[in-house]
Coordinates of C-alpha atoms and ligand atoms in Angstrom, one line a residue:
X1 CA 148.2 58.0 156.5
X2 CA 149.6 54.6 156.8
X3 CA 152.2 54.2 158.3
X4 CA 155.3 51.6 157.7
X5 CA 156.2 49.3 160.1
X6 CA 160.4 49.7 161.2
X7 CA 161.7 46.5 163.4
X8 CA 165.0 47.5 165.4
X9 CA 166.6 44.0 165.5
X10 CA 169.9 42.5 166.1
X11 CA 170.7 38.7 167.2
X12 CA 172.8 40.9 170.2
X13 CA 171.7 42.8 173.2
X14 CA 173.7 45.5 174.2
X15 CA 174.1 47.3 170.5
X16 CA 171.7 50.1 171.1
X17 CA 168.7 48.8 169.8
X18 CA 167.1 50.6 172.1
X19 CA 168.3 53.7 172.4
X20 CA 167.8 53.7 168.7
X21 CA 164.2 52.7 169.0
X22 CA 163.3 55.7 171.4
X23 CA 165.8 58.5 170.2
X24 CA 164.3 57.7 166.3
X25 CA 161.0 58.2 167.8
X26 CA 161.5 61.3 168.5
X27 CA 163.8 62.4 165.6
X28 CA 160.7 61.6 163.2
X29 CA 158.5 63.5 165.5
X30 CA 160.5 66.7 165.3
X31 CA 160.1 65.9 161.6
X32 CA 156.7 66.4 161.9
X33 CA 156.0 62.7 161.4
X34 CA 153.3 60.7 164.0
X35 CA 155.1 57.8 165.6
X36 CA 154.0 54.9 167.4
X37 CA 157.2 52.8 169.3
X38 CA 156.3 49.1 170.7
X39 CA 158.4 47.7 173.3
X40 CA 158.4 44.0 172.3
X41 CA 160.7 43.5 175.2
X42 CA 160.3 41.7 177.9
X43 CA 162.6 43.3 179.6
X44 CA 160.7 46.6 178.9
X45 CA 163.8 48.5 178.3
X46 CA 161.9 51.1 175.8
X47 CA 159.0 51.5 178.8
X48 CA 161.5 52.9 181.1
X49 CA 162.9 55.0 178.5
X50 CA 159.3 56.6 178.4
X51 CA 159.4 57.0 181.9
X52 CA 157.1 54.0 183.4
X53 CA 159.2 52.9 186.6
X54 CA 157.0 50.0 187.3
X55 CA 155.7 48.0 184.2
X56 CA 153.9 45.3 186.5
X57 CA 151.4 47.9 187.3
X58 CA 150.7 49.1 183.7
X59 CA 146.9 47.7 182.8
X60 CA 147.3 47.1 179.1
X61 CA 150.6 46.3 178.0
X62 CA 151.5 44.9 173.8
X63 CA 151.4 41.1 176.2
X64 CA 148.1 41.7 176.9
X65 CA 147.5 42.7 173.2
X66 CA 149.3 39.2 171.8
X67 CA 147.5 37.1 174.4
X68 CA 144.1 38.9 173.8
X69 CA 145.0 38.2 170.0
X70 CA 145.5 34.7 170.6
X71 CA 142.6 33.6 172.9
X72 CA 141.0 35.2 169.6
X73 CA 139.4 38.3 172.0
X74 CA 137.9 41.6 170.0
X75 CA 140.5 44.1 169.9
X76 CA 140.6 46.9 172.3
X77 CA 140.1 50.3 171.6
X78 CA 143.6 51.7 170.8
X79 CA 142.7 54.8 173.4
X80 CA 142.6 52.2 175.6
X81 CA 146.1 51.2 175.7
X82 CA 147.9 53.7 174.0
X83 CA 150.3 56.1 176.0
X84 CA 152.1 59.2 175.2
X85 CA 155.2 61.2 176.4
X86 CA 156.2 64.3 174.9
X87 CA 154.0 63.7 171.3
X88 CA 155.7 60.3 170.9
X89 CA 152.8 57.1 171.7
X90 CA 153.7 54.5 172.6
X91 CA 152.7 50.8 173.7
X92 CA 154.9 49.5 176.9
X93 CA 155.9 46.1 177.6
X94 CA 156.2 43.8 180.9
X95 CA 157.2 40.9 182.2
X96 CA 154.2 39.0 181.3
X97 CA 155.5 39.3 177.7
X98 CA 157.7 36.2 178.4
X99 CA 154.6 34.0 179.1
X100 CA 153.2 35.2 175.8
X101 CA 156.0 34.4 174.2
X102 CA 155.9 30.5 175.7
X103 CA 152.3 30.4 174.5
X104 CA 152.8 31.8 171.0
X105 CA 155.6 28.6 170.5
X106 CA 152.4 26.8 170.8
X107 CA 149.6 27.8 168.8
X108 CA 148.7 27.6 164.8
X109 CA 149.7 30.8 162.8
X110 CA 151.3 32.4 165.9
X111 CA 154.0 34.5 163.4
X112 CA 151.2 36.9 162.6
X113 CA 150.0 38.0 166.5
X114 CA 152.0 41.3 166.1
X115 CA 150.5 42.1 162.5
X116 CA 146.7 41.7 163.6
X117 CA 147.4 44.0 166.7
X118 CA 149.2 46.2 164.5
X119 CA 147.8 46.6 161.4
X120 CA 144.7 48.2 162.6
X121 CA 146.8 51.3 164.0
X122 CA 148.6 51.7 160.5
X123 CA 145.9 54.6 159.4
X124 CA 146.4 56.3 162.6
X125 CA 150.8 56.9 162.2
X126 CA 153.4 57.7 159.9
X127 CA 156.1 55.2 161.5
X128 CA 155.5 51.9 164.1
X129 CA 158.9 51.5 165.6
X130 CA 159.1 47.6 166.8
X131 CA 162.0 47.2 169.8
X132 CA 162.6 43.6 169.8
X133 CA 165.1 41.9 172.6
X134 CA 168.2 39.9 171.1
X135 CA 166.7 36.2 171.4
X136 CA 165.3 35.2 167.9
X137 CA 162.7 33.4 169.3
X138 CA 159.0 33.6 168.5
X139 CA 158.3 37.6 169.8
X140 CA 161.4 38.6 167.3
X141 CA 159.7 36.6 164.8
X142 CA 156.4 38.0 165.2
X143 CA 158.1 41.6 164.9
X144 CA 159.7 40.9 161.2
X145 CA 156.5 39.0 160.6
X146 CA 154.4 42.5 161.2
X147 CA 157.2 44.9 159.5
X148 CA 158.0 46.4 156.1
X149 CA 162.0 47.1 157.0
X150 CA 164.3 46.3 159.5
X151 CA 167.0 48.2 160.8
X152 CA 170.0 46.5 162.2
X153 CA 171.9 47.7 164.4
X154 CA 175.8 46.6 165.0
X155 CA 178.1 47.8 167.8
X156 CA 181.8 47.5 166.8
X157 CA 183.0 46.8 170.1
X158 CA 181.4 43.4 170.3
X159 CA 182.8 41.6 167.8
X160 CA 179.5 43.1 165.5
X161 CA 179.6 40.0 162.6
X162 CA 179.3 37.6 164.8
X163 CA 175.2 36.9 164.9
X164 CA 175.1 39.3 162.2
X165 CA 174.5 36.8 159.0
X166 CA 172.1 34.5 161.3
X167 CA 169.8 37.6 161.8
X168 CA 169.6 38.6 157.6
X169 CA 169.2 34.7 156.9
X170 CA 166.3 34.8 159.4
X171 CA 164.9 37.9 157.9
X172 CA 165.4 35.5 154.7
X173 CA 163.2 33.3 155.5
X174 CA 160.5 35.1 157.1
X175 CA 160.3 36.8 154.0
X176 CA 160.4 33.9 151.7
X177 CA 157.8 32.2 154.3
X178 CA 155.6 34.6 156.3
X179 CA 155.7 38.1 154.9
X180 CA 157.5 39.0 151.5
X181 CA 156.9 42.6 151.8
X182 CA 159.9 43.2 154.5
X183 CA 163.2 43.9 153.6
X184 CA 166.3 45.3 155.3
X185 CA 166.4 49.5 155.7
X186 CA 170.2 49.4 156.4
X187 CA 171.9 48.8 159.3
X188 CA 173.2 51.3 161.0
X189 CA 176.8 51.7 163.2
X190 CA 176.3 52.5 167.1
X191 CA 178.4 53.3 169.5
X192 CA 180.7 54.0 167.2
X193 CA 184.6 55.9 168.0
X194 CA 185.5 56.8 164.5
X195 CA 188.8 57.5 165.3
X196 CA 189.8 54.0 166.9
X197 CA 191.4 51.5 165.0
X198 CA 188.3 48.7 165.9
X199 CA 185.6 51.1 164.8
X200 CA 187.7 51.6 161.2
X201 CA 188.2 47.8 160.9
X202 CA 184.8 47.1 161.6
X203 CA 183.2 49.4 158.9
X204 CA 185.6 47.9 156.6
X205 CA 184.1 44.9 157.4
X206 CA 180.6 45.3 157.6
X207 CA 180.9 47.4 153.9
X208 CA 183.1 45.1 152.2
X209 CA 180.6 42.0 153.6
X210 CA 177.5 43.9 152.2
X211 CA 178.3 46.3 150.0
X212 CA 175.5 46.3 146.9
X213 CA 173.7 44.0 148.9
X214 CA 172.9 45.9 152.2
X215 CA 172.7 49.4 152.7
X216 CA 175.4 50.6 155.7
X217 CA 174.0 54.1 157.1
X218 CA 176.2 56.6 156.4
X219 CA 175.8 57.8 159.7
X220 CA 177.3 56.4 162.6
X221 CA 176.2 56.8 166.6
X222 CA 179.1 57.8 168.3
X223 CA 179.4 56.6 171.9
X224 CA 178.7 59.4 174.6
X225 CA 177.7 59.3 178.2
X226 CA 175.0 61.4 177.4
X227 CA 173.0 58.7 176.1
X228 CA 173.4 56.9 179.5
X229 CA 172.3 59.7 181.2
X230 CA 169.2 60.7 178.8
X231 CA 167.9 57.4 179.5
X232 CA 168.3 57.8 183.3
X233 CA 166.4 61.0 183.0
X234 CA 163.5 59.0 180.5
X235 CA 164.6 62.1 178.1
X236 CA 165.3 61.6 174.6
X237 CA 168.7 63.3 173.3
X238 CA 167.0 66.1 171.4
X239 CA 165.4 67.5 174.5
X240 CA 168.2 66.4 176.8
X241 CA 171.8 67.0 175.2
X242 CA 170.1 68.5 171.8
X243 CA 173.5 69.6 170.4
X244 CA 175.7 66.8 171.2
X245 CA 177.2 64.7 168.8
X246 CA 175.0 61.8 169.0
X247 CA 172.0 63.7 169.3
X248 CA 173.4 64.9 165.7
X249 CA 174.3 61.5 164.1
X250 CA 170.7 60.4 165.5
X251 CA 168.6 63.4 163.5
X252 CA 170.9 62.6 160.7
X253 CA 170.2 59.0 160.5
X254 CA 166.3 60.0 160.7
X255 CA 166.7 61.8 157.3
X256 CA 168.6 59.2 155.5
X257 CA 165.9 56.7 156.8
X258 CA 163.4 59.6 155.3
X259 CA 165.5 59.8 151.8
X260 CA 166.1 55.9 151.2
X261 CA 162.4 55.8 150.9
X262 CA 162.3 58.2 148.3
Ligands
LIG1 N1 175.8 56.0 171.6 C1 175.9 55.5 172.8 N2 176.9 55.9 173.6 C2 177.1 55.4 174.9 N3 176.3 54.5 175.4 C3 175.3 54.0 174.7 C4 175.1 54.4 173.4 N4 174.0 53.8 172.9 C5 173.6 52.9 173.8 N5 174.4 53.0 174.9 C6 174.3 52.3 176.2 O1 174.5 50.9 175.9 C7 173.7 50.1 176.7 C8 172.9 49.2 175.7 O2 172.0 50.0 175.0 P1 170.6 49.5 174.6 O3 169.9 50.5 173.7 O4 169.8 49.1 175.8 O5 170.9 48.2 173.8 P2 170.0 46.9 173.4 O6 168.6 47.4 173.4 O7 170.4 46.6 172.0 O8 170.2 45.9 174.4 C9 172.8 51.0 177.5 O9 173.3 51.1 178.8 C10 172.9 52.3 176.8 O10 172.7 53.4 177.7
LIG2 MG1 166.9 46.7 174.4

């Protein structure tokens, strides 16, 4: 096993980055794959998704990882810090990420943090999912530094392109710079009403932009208030609305993720 290294990026909060993040944990775990998800949020979004109500009291969190990383500490034993909720592990995030993310503006080589905390648990997964938070600052960075793809994610009703082109030319040059093994998986529509006029426009868009350069997901998220409500339960969709339409587009991104890997 080694697993590959998925970033869920965008230069915009609010587009489901997420939701993505946790729901396509557990679509690749009902495929019988072994995931590991990051939160590499300070916000911890992902960490309440997995049900951890308050992150300041979590001992080892991926901050203390990075800083143990950069005071250039042996590396803890991954049972040490690795949690698990419903067969999906996972590493949780808090507030102190911010601080880490002040002092990695400051040291030498501080792109490749993530990577030396992660490449170590490559033999233990089939997928690392990376949630990053929308500021392209140096925690983002360190997350396309560490990854083999990227997924993007867009959300039609905020005006999706813009921010769009900033994020692939940053992905452009961490490749050309850092790491030339990551490319871009596809990015993929979310919260997405295929019947409105805004959602049609914008997939226009986003194909005719990229198409032969960027792979568009042929499936789309629609928007539902069951996602909402999963995540106030910390369920993901498959156990909590497992027929509903999202729940579907989500398993059927997860195999077209599996296929364009060939
Ligand atoms: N398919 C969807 N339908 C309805 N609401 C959604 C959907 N996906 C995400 N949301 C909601 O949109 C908000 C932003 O999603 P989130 O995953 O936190 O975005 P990000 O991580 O990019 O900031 C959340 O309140 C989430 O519940
Ligand atoms: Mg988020």
């Amino acid at each position: 096993m080694m697993a590959k290294i998925i970033e869920i990026g965008s230069a915009k909060g609010g587009v489901a980055k997420t939701t993505t993040t946790y729901n396509l944990a557990y679509v690749l775990k009902e495929m019988g794959y072994k995931v590991l998800a990051v939160d590499l949020d300070p916000q911890a979004n992902l960490s309440t998704c997995f049900g951890i109500e308050d992150t300041s009291v979590v001992q080892i969190t991926i901050g203390h990882l990075l800083m143990n990383m950069i005071d250039d500490e042996d590396m803890l034993d991954a049972n040490e810090f690795i949690l698990r909720r419903n067969g999906v592990d996972y590493i949780p995030a808090s507030m102190m990420l911010s601080a880490v993310e002040a002092k990695l503006r400051m040291e030498m080589g501080a792109e490749k943090m993530l990577s030396y905390v992660l490449e170590p648990l490559r033999e233990r997964y089939d997928y690392i999912l990376i949630d990053t938070s929308p500021s392209l600052g140096a925690l983002t960075i360190n997350a396309i530094a560490a990854a083999d793809e990227v997924i993007v994610t867009v959300n039609p009703q905020l005006l999706a392109m813009m921010g769009l082109q900033d994020y692939l030319k940053t992905i452009t040059k961490i490749r050309n710079r850092i790491n030339p093994k990551v490319s871009v998986a596809g990015i993929l529509l979310t919260m997405c009403e295929p019947r409105t006029n805004l959602c049609k426009t914008v997939i226009e868009q986003v194909q005719d932009t990229f198409s032969g350069q960027i792979k568009v997901f042929e499936a789309r998220i629609p928007a539902t208030v069951k996602v909402g409500e999963s995540i106030y339960y910390s369920e993901p969709l498959l156990e909590y609305a497992p027929g509903c339409n999202a729940t579907v587009a989500y398993t059927e991104f997860g195999r077209e993720l599996i296929e364009n890997e060939g």
